[in-house]
PDB file of C-alpha atoms and ligand atoms in Angstrom:
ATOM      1  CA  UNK A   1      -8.285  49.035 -35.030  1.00 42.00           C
ATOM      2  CA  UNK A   2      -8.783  45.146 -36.195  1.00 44.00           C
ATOM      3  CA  UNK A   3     -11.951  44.060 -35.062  1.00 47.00           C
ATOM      4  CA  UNK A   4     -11.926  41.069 -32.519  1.00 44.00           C
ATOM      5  CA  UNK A   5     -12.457  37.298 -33.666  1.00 43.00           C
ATOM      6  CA  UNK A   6     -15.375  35.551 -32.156  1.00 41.00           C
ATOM      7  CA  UNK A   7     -12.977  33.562 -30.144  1.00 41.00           C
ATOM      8  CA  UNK A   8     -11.318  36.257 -28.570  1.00 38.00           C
ATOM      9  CA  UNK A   9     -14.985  37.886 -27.466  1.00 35.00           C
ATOM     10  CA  UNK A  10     -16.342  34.555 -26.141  1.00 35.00           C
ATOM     11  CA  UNK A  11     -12.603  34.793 -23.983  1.00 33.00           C
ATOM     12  CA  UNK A  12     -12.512  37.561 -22.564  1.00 36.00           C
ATOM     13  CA  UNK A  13     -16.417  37.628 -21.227  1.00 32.00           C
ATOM     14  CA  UNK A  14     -15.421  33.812 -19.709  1.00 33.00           C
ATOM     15  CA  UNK A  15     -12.148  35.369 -18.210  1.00 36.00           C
ATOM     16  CA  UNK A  16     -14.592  38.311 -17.199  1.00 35.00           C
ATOM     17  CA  UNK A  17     -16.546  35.771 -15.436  1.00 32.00           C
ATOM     18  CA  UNK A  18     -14.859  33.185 -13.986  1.00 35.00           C
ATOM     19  CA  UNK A  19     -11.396  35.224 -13.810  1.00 34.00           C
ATOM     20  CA  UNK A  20      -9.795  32.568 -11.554  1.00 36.00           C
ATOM     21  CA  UNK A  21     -10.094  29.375 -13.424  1.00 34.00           C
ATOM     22  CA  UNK A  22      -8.040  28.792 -16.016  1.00 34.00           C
ATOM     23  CA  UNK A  23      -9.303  28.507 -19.479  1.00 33.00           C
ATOM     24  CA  UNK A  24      -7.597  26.279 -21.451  1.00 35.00           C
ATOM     25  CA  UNK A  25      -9.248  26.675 -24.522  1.00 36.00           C
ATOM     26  CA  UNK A  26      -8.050  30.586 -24.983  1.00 32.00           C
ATOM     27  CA  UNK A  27      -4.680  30.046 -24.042  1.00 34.00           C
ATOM     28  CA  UNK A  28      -2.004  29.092 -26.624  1.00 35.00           C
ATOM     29  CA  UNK A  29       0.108  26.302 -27.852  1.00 35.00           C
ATOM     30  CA  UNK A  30       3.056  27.189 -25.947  1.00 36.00           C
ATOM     31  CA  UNK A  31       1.955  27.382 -22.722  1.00 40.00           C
ATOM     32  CA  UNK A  32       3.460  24.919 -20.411  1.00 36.00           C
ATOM     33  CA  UNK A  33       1.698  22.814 -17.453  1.00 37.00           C
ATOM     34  CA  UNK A  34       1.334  23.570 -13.872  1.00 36.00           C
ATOM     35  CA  UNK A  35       4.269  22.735 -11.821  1.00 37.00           C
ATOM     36  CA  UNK A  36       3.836  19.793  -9.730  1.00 34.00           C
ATOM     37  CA  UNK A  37       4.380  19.854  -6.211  1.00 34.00           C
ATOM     38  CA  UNK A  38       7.142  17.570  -4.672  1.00 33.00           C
ATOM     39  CA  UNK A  39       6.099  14.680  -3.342  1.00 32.00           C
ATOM     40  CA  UNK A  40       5.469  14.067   0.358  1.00 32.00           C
ATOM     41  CA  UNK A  41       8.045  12.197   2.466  1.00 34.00           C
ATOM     42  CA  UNK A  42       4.925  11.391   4.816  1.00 35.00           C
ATOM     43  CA  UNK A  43       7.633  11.535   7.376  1.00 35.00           C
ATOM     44  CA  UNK A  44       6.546  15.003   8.982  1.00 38.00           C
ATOM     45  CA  UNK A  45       7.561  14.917  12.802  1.00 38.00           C
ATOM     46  CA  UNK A  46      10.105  11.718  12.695  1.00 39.00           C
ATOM     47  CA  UNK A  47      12.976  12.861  14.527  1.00 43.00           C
ATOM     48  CA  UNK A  48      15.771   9.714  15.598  1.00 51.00           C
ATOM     49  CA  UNK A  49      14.945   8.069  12.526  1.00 58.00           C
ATOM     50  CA  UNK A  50      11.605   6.516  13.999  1.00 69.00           C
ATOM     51  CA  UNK A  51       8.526   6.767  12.102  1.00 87.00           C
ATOM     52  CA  UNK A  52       4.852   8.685  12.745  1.00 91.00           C
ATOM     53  CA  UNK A  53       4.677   9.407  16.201  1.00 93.00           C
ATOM     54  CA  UNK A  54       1.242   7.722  17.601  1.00 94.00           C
ATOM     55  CA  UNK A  55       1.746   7.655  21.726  1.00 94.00           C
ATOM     56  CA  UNK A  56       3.800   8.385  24.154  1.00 95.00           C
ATOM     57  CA  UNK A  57       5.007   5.087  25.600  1.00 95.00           C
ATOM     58  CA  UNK A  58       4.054   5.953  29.091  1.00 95.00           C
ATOM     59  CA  UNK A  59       0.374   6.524  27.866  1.00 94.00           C
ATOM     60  CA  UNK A  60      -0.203   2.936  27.006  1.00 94.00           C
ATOM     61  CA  UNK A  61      -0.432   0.602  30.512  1.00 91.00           C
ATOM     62  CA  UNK A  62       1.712  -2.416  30.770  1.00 91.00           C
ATOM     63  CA  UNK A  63      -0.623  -5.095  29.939  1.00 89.00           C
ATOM     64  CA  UNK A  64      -3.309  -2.979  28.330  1.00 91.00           C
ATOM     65  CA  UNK A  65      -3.670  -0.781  25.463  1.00 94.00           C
ATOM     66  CA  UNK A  66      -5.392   2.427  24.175  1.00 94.00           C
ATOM     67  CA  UNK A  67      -6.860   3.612  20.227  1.00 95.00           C
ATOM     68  CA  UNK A  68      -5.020   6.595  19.293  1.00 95.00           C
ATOM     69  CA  UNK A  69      -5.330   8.608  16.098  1.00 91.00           C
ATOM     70  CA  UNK A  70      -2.015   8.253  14.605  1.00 79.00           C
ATOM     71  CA  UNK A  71      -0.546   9.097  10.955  1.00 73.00           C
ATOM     72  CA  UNK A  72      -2.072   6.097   9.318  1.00 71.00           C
ATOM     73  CA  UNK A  73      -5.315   6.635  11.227  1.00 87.00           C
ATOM     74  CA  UNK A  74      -6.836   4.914  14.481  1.00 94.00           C
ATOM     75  CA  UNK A  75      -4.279   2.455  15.633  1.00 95.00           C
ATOM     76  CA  UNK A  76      -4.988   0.137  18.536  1.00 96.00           C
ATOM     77  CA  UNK A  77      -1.596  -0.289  20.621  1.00 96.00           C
ATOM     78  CA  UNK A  78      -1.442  -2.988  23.175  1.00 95.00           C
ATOM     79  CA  UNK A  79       1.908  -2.883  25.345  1.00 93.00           C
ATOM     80  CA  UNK A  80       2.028  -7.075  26.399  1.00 89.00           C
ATOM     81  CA  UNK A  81       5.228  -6.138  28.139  1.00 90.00           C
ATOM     82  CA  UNK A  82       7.510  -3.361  29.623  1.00 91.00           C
ATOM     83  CA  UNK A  83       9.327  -2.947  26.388  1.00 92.00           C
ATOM     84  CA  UNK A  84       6.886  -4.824  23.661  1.00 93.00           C
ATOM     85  CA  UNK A  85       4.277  -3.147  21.683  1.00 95.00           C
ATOM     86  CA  UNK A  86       1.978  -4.004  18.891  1.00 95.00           C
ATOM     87  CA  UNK A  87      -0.553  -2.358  16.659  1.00 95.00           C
ATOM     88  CA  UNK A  88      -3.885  -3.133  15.008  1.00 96.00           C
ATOM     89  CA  UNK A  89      -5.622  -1.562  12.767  1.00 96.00           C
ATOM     90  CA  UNK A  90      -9.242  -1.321  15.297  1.00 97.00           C
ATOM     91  CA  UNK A  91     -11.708  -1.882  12.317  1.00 97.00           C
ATOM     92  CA  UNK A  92     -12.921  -5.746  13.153  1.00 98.00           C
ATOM     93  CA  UNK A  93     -12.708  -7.690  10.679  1.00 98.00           C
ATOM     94  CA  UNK A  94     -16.432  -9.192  10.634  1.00 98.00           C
ATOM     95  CA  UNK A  95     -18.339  -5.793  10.199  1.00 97.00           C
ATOM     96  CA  UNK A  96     -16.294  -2.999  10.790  1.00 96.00           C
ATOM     97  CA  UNK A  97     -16.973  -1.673  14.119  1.00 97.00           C
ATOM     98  CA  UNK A  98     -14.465  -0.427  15.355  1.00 97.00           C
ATOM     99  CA  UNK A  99     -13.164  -2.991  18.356  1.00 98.00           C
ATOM    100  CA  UNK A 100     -12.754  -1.719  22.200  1.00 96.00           C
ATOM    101  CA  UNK A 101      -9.027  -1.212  24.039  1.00 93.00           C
ATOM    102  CA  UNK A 102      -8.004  -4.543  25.693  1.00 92.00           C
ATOM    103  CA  UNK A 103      -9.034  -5.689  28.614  1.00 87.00           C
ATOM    104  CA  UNK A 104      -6.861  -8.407  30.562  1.00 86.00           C
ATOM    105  CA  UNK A 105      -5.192 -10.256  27.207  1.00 90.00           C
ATOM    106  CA  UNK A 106      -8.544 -10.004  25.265  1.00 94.00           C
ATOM    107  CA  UNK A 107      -9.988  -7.599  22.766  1.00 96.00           C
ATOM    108  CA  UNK A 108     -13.882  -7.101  22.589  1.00 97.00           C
ATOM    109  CA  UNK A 109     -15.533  -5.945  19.499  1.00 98.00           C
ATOM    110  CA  UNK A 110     -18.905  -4.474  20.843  1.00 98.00           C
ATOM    111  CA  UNK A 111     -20.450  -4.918  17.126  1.00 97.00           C
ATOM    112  CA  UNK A 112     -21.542  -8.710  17.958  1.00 98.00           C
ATOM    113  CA  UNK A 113     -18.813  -9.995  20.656  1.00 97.00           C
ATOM    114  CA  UNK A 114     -16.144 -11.226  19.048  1.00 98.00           C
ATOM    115  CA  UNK A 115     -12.759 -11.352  20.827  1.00 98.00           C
ATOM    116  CA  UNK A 116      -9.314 -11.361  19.799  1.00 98.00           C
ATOM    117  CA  UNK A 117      -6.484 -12.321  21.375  1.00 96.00           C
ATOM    118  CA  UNK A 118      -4.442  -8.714  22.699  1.00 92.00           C
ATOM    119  CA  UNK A 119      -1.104 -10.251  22.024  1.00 89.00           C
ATOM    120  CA  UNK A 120      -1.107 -11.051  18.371  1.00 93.00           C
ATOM    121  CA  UNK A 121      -5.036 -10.084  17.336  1.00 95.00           C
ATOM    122  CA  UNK A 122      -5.905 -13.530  16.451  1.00 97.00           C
ATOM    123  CA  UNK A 123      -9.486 -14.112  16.611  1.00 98.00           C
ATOM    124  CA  UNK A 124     -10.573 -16.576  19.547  1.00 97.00           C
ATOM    125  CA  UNK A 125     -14.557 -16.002  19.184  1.00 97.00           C
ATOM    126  CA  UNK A 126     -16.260 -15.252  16.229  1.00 94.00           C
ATOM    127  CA  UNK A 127     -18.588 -13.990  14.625  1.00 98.00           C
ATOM    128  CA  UNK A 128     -15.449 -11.969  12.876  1.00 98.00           C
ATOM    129  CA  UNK A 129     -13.288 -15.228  10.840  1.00 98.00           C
ATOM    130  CA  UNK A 130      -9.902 -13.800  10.703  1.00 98.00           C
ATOM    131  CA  UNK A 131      -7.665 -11.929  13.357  1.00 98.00           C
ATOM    132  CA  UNK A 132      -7.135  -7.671  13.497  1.00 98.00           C
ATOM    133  CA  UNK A 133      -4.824  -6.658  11.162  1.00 96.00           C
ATOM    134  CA  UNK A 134      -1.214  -6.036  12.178  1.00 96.00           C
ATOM    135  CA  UNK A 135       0.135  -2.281  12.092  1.00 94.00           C
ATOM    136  CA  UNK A 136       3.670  -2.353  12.276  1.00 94.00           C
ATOM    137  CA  UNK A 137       4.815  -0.143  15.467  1.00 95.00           C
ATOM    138  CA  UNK A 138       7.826   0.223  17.203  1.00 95.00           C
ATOM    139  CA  UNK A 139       9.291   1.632  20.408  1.00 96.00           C
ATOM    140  CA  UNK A 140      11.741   4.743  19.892  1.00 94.00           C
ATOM    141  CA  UNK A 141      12.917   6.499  22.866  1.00 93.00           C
ATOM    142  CA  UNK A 142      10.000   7.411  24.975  1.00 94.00           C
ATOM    143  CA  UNK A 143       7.270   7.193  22.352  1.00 95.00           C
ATOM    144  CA  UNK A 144       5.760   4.575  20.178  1.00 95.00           C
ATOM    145  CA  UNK A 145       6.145   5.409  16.331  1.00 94.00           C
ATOM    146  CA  UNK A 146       4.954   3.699  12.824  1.00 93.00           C
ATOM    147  CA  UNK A 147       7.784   1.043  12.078  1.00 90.00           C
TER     148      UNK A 147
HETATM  149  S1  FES B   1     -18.448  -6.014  13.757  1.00 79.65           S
HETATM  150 FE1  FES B   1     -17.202  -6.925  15.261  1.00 79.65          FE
HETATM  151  S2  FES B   1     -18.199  -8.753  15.745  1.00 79.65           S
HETATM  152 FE2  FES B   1     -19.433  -7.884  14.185  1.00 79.65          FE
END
């Protein structure tokens, strides 16, 4: 019976060990890499060719808006009209607290009372400098869905 190398010793009390890990430095030359998953689609759920669902359209008031946690994360949806709708990302822009649903055709941010404008997120009060920033939504059917 050969006696074992150092190497193979030192192996087999790691695989001994730590049995699920993989040690590279005992395996040989020809072994060949992982397989790599397939990529995601990130589309899970989009039936009709519409994006991430985020709402149904009936949850979001005429005139209003709600924060829902969608695919990309909290989206702020404002519905100006029967059949418009817009998103914004929620974070405000001056400090990152995270603004309040509309009220009337303004936005609040509670951090230090800036307002936006619910329409198109532009920024009509500071502290905050620049506007919320535009997530593109759409309508598809009876739910609102990533664009
Ligand atoms: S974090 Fe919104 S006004 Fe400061």
């Amino acid at each position: 019976m050969p006696d074992p190398t150092r190497r193979t010793v030192v192996c087999g009390l790691l695989a001994g060990l730590v049995a699920p890990v993989s040690l590279a430095a005992c395996s040989s030359s020809t072994d060949t890499p992982p397989a790599t998953p397939p990529a995601s689609t990130g589309g899970g759920g989009t039936a009709g060719g519409g994006g991430t669902p985020l709402a149904k359209l009936a949850d979001v008031p005429v005139g209003g808006g709600t924060i829902v946690n969608g695919g990309p994360g909290k989206v702020l949806l404002v519905r100006p009209t029967e059949n418009e709708v817009r998103g914004f990302d929620p974070v405000c822009p001056h400090a990152g607290v995270t603004v309040s649903a509309p009220s009337g055709s303004t936005i609040t941010c509670p951090g230090h009372g800036s307002v936006f404008n619910a329409s198109n997120g532009d920024v009509q009060k500071g502290p905050a400098t620049t506007g919320l920033t535009p997530v593109a939504v759409k309508i598809n059917g009876d739910s609102i869905v990533t664009a």
